[in-house]
Each structure stands twice: as structure tokens, then as C-alpha cells.
CSV table of N, CA, C and O in Angstrom, one decimal:
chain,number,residue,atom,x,y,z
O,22,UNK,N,-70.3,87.1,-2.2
O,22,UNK,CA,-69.5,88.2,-2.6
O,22,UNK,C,-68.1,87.7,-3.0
O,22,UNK,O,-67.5,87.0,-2.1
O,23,UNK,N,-67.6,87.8,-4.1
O,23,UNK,CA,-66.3,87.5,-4.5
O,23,UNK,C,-65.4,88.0,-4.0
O,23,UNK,O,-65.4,89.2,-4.0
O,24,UNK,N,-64.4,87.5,-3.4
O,24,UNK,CA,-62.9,87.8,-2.8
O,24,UNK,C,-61.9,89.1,-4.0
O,24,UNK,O,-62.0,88.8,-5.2
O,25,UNK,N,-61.4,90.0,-3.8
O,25,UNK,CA,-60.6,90.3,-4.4
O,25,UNK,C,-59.4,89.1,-4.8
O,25,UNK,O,-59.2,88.0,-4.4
O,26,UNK,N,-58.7,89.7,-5.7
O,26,UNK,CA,-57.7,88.8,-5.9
O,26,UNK,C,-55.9,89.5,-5.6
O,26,UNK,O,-55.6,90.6,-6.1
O,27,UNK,N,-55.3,89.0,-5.1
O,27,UNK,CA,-53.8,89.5,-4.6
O,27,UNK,C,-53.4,90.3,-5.6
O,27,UNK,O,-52.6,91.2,-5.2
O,28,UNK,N,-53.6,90.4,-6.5
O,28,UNK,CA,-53.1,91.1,-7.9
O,28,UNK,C,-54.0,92.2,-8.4
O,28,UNK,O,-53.7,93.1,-9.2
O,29,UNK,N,-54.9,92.2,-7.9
O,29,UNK,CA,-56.0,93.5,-8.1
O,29,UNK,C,-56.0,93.9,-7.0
O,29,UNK,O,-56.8,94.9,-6.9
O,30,UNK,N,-55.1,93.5,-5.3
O,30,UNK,CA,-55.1,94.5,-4.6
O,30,UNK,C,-53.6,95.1,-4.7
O,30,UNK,O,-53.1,95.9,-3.9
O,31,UNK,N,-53.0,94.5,-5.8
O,31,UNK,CA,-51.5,94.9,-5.6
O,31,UNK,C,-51.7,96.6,-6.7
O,31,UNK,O,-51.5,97.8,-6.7
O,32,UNK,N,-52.4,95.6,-7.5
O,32,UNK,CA,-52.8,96.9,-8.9
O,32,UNK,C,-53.5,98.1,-8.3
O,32,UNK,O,-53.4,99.2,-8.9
O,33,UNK,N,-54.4,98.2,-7.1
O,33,UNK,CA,-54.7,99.2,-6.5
O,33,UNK,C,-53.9,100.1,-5.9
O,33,UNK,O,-54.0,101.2,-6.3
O,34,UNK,N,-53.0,99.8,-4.9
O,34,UNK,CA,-52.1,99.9,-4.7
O,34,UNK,C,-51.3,101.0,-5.1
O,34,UNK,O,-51.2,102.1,-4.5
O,35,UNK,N,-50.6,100.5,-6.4
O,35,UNK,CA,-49.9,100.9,-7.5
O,35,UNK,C,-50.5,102.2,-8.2
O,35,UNK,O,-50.0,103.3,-8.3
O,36,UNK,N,-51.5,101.7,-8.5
O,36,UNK,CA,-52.3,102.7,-9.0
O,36,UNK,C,-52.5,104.5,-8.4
O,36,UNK,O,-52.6,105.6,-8.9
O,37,UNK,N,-52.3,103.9,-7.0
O,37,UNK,CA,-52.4,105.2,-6.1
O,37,UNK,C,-50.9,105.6,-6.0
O,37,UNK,O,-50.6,106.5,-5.2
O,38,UNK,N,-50.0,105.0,-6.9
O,38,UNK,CA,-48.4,105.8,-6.5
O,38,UNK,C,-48.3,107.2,-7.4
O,38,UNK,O,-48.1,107.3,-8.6
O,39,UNK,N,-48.5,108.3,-6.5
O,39,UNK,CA,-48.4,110.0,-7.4
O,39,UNK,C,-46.9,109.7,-8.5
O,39,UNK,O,-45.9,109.1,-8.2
O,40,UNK,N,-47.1,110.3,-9.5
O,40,UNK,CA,-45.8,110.9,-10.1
O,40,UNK,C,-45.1,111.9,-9.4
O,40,UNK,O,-45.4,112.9,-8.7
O,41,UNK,N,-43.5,111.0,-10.1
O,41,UNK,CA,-42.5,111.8,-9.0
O,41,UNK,C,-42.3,111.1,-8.0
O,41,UNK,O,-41.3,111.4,-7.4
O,42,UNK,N,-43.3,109.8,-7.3
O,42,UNK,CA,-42.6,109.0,-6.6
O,42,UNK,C,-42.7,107.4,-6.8
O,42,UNK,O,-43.3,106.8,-7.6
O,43,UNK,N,-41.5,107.0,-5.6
O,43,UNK,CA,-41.7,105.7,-6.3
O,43,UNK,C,-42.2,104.1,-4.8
O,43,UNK,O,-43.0,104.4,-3.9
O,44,UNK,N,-42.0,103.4,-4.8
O,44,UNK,CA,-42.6,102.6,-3.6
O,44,UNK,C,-41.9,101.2,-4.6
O,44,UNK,O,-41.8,100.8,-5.8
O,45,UNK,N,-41.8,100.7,-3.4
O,45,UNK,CA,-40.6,99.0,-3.3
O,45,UNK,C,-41.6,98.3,-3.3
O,45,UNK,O,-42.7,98.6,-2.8
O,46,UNK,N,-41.2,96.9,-4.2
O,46,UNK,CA,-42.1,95.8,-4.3
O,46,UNK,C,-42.6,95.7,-2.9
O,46,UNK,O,-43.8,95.7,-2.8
O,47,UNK,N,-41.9,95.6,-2.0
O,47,UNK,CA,-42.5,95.2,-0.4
O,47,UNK,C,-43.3,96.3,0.3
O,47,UNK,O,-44.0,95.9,1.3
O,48,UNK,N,-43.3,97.4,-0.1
O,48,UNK,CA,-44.3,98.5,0.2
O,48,UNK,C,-45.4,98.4,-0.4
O,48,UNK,O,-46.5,98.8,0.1
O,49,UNK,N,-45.3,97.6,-1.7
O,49,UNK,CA,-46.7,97.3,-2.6
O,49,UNK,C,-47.3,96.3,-1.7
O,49,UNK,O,-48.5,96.4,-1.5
O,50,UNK,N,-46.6,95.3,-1.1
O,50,UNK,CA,-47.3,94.3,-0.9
O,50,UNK,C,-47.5,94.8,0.4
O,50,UNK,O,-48.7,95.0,0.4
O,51,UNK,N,-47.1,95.0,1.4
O,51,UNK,CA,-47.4,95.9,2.9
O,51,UNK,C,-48.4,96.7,2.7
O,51,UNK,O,-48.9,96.9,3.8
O,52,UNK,N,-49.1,97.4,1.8
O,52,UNK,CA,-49.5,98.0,1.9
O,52,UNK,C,-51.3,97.8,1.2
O,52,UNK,O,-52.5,98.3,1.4
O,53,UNK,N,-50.5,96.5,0.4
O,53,UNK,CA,-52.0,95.7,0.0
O,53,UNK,C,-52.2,94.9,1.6
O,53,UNK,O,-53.4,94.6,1.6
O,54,UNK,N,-51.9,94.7,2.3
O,54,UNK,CA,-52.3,94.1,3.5
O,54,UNK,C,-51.8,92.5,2.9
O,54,UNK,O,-52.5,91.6,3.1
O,55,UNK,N,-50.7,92.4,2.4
O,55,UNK,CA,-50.1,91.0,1.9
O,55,UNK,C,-48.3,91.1,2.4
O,55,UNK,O,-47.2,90.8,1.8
O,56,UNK,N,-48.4,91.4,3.4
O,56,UNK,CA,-46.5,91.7,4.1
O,56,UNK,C,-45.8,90.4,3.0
O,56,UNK,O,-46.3,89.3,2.5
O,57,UNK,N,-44.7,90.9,3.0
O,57,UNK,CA,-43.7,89.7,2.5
O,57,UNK,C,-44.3,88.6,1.2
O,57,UNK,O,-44.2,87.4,1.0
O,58,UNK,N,-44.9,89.6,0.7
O,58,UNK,CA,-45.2,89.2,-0.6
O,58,UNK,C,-44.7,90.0,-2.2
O,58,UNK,O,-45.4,90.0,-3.2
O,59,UNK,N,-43.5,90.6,-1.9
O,59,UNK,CA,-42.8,91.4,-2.4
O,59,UNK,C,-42.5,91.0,-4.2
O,59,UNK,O,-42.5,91.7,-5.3
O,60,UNK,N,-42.3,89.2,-3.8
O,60,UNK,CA,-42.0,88.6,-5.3
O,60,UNK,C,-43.5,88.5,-6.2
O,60,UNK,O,-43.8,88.4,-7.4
O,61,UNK,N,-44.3,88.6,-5.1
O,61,UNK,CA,-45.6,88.3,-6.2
O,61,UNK,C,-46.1,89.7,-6.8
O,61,UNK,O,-46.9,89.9,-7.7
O,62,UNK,N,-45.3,90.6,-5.9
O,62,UNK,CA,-45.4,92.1,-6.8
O,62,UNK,C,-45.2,92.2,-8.4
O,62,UNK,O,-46.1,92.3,-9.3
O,63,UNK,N,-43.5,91.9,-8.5
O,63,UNK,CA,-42.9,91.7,-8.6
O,63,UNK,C,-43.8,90.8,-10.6
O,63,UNK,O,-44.2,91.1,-11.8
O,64,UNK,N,-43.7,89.7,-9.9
O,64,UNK,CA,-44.3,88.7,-11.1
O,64,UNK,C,-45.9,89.3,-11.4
O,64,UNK,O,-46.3,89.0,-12.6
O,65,UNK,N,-46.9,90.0,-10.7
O,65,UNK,CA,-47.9,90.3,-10.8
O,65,UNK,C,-47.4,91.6,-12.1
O,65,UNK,O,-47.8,91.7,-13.3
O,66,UNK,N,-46.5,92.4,-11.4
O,66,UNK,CA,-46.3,93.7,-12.7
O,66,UNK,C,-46.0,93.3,-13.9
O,66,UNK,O,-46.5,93.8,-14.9
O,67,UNK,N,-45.0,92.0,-13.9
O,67,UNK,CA,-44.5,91.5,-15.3
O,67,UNK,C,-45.4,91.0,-16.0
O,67,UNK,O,-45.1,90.6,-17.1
O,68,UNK,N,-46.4,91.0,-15.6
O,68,UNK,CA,-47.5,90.1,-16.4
O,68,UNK,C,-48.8,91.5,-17.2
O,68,UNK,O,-49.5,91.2,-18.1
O,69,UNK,N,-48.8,92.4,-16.7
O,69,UNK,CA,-49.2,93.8,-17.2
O,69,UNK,C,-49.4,93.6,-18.8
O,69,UNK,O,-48.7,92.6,-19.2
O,70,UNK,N,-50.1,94.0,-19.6
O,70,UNK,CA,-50.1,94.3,-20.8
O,70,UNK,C,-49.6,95.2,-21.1
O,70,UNK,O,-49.7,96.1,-20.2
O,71,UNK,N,-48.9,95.4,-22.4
O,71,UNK,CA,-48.1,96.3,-22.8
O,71,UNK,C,-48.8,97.8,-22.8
O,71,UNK,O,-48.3,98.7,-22.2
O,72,UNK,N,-49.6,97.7,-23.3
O,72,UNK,CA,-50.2,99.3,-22.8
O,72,UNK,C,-51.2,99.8,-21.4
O,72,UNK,O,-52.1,100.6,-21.3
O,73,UNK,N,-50.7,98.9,-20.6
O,73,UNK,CA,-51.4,99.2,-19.1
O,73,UNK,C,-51.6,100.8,-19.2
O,73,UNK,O,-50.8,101.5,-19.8
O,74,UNK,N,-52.5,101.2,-18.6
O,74,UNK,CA,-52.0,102.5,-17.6
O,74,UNK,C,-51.8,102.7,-16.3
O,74,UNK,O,-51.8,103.8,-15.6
O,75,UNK,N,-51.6,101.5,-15.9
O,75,UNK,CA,-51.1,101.1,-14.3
O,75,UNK,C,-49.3,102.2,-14.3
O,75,UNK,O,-48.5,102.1,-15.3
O,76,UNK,N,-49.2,102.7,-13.6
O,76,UNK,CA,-47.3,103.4,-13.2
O,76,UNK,C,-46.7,102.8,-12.4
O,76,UNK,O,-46.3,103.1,-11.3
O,77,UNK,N,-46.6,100.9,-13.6
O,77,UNK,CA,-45.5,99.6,-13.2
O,77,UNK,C,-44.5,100.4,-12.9
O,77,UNK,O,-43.8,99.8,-12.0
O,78,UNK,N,-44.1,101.7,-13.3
O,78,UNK,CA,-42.4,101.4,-13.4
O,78,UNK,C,-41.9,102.4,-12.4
O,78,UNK,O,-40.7,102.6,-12.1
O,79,UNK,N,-43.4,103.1,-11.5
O,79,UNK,CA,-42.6,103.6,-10.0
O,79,UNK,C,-42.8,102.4,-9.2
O,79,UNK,O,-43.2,102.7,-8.0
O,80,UNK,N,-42.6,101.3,-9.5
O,80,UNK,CA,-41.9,100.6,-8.5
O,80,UNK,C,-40.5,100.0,-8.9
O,80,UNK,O,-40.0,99.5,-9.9
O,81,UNK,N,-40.1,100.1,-7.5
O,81,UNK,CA,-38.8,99.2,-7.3
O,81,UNK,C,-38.1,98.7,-6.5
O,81,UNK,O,-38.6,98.4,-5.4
O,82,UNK,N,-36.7,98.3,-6.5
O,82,UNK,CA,-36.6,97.3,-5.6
O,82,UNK,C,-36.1,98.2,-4.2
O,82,UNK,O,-35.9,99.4,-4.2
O,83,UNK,N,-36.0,97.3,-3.1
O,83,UNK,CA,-35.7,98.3,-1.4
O,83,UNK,C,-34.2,98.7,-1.6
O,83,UNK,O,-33.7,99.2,-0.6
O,84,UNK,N,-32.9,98.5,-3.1
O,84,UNK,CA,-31.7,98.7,-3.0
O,84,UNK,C,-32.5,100.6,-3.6
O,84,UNK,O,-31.8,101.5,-3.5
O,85,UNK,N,-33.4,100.7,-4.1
O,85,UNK,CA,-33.9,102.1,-4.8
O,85,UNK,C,-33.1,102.5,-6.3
O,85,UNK,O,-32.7,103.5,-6.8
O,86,UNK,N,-33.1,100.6,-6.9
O,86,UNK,CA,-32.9,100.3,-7.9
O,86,UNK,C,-33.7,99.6,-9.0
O,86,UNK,O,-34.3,98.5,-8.7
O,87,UNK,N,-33.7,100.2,-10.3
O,87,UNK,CA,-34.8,99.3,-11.2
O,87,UNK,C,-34.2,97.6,-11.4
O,87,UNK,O,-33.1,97.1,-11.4
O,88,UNK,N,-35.2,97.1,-11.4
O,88,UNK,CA,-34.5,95.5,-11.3
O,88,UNK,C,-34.1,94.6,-12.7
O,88,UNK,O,-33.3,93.7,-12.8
O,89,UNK,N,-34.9,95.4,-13.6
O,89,UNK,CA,-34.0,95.1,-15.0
O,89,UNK,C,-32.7,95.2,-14.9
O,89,UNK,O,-32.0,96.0,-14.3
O,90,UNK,N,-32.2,94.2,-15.7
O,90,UNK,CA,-30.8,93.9,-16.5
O,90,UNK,C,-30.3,95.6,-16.7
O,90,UNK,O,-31.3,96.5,-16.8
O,91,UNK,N,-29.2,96.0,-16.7
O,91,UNK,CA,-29.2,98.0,-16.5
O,91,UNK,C,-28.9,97.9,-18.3
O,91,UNK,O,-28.9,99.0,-18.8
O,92,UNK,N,-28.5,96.5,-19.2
O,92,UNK,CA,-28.2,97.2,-20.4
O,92,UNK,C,-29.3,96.7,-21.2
O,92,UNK,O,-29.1,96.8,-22.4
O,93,UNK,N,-30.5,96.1,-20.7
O,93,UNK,CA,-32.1,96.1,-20.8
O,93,UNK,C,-32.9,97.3,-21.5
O,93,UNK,O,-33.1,98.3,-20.8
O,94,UNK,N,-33.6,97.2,-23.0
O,94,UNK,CA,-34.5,97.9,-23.6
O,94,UNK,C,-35.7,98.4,-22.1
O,94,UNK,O,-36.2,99.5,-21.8
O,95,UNK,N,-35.6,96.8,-21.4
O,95,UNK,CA,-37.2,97.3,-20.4
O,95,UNK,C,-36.3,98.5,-19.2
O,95,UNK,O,-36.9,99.5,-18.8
O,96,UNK,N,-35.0,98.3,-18.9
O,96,UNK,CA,-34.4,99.0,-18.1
O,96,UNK,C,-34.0,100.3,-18.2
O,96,UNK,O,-33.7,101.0,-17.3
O,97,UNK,N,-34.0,100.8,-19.4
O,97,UNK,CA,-33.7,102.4,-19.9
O,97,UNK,C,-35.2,102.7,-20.0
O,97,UNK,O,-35.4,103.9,-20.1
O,98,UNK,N,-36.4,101.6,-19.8
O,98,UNK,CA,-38.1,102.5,-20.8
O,98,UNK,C,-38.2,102.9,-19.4
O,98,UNK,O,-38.4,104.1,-19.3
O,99,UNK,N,-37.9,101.8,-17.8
O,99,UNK,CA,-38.8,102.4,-16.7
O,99,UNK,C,-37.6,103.7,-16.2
O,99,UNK,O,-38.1,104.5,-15.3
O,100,UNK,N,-36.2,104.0,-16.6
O,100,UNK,CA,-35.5,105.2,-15.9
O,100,UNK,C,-35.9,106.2,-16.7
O,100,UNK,O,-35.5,107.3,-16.3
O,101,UNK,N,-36.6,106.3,-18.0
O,101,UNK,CA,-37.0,107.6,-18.7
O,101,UNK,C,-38.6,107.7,-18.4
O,101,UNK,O,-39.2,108.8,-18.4
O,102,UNK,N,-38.9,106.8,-18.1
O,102,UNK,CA,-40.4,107.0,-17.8
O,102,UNK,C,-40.3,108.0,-16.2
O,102,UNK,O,-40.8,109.1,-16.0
O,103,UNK,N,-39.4,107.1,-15.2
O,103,UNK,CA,-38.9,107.8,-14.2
O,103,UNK,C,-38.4,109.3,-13.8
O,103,UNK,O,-38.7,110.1,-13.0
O,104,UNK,N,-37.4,109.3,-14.8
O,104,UNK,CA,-37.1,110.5,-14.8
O,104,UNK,C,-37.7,111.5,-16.0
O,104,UNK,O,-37.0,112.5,-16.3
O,105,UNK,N,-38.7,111.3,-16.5
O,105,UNK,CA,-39.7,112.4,-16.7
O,105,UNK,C,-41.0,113.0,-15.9
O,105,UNK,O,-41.8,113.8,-16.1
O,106,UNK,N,-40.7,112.1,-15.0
O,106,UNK,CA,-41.4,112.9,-14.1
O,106,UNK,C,-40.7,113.0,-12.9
O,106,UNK,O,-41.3,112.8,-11.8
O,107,UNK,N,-39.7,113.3,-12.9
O,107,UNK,CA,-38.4,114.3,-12.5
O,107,UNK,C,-37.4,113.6,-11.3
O,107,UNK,O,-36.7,114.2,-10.4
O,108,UNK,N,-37.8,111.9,-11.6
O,108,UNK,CA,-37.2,111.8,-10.4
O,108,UNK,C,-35.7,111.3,-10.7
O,108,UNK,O,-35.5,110.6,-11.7
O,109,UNK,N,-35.0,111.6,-10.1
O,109,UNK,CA,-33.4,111.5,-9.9
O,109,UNK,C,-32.6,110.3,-9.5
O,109,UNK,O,-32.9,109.6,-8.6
O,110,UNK,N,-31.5,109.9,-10.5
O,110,UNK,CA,-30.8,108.7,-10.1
O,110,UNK,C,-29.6,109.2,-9.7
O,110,UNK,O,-29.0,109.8,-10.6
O,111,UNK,N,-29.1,109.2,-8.7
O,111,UNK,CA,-27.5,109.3,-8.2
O,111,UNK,C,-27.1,107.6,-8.2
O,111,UNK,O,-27.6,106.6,-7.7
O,112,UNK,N,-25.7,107.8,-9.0
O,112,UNK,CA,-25.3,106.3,-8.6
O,112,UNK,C,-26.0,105.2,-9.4
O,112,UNK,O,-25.5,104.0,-9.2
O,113,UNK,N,-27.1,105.4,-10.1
O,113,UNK,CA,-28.0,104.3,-10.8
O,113,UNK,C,-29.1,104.2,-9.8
O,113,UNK,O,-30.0,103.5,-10.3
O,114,UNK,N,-29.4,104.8,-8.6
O,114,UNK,CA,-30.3,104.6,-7.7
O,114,UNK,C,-30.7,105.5,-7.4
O,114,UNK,O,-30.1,106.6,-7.5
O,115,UNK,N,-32.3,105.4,-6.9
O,115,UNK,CA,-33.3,106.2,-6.4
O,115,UNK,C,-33.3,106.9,-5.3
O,115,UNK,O,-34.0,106.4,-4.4
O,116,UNK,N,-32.7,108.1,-5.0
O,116,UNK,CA,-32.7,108.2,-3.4
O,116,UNK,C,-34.0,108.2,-2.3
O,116,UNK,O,-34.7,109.1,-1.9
O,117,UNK,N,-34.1,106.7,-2.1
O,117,UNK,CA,-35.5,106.5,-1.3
O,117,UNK,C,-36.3,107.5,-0.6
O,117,UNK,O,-37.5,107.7,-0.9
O,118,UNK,N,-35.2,108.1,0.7
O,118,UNK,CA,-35.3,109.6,1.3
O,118,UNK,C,-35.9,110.6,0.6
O,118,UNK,O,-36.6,111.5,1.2
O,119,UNK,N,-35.7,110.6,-0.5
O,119,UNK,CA,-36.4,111.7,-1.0
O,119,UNK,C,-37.8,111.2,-2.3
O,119,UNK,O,-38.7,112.1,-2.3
O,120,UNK,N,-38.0,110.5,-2.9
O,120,UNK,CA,-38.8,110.2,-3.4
O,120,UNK,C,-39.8,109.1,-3.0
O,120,UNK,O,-40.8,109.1,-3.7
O,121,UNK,N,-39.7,108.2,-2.0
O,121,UNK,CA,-40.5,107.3,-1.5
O,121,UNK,C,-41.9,107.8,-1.2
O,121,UNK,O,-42.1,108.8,-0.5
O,122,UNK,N,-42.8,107.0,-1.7
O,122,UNK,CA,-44.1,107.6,-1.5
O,122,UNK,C,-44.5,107.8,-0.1
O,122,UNK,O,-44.6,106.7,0.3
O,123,UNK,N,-44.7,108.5,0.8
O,123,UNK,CA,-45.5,108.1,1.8
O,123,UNK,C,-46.8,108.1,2.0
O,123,UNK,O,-47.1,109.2,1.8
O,124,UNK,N,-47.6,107.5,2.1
O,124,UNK,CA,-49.2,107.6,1.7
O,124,UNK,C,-49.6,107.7,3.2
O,124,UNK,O,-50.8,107.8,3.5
């Protein structure tokens, strides 16, 4: 029986984040049963093909900030992808409190 791989249980994961919310690289990996594996989130998402249908861009970092550069083409695609499905930046940040997935 073949092993899953860290990156297809991260992609599962992910996969399960509803629109409208969002979950921290370290919730991805806490939640794949990989604690403190936050950066391999992180490098696992960046590696996505351009037309995934994975929803890379409800994750983000535990400040409940996108981790793109903020004057970044990739950094304006994941706050409009975000906020069309309605979620809210005060301050440039995500208010955790209110959109954090809880699963």
C-alpha cells in the first residue's frame, strides 16, 4: 500500500477550506496531522499549476495576512479572489475571528 505523500495530504486539506473562509499555513499542516510543518505548506502551494482548482489563496499567514510582496500581481490575484467571496480586509488583514475555518 503506498504512503500518501505530505503534499497530497496538505492538498486535501485545503481542498476542504469552504468559501468565505480562510486557514493559516500552520492550520494546513495541523490539520494534515504534520504540526509545524507550516513552511512546507507554504512551498507545497507555490508549486500548484497555474490553473489548479485547489483554493491556494484561502490560505494564509497566522499575522491573517497574504504573504505576497502587497505591490505583487500574485498579491492583488489572492485579495480579489478573497474578497469575492466576501471576505474582508481591515488594515490589509484578515480578521481571523471572524473568517477562520473551523472544521
Amino acid at each position: 500500500m503506498n504512503e500518501v505523500s505530505y503534499q497530497e495530504k496538505f492538498w486535501q486539506v485545503v481542498s476542504l477550506i469552504p468559501p468565505g473562509s480562510v486557514a493559516t499555513y500552520g492550520q494546513v499542516a495541523e490539520l494534515a496531522g504534520l504540526p509545524r510543518m507550516a513552511r512546507a505548506v507554504g512551498r507545497t502551494l507555490s508549486q500548484l499549476p497555474k490553473d489548479t482548482q485547489l483554493p491556494w489563496f484561502r490560505v494564509i499567514n497566522a499575522k491573517g495576512e497574504i504573504s505576497f510582496p502587497k505591490d505583487s500581481p500574485a498579491f492583488q490575484r489572492q485579495k480579489a479572489l478573497l474578497e469575492a467571496e466576501g471576505v474582508v480586509f481591515l488594515n490589509g488583514k484578515v480578521p481571523l475571528r471572524q473568517y477562520r475555518w473551523q472544521p
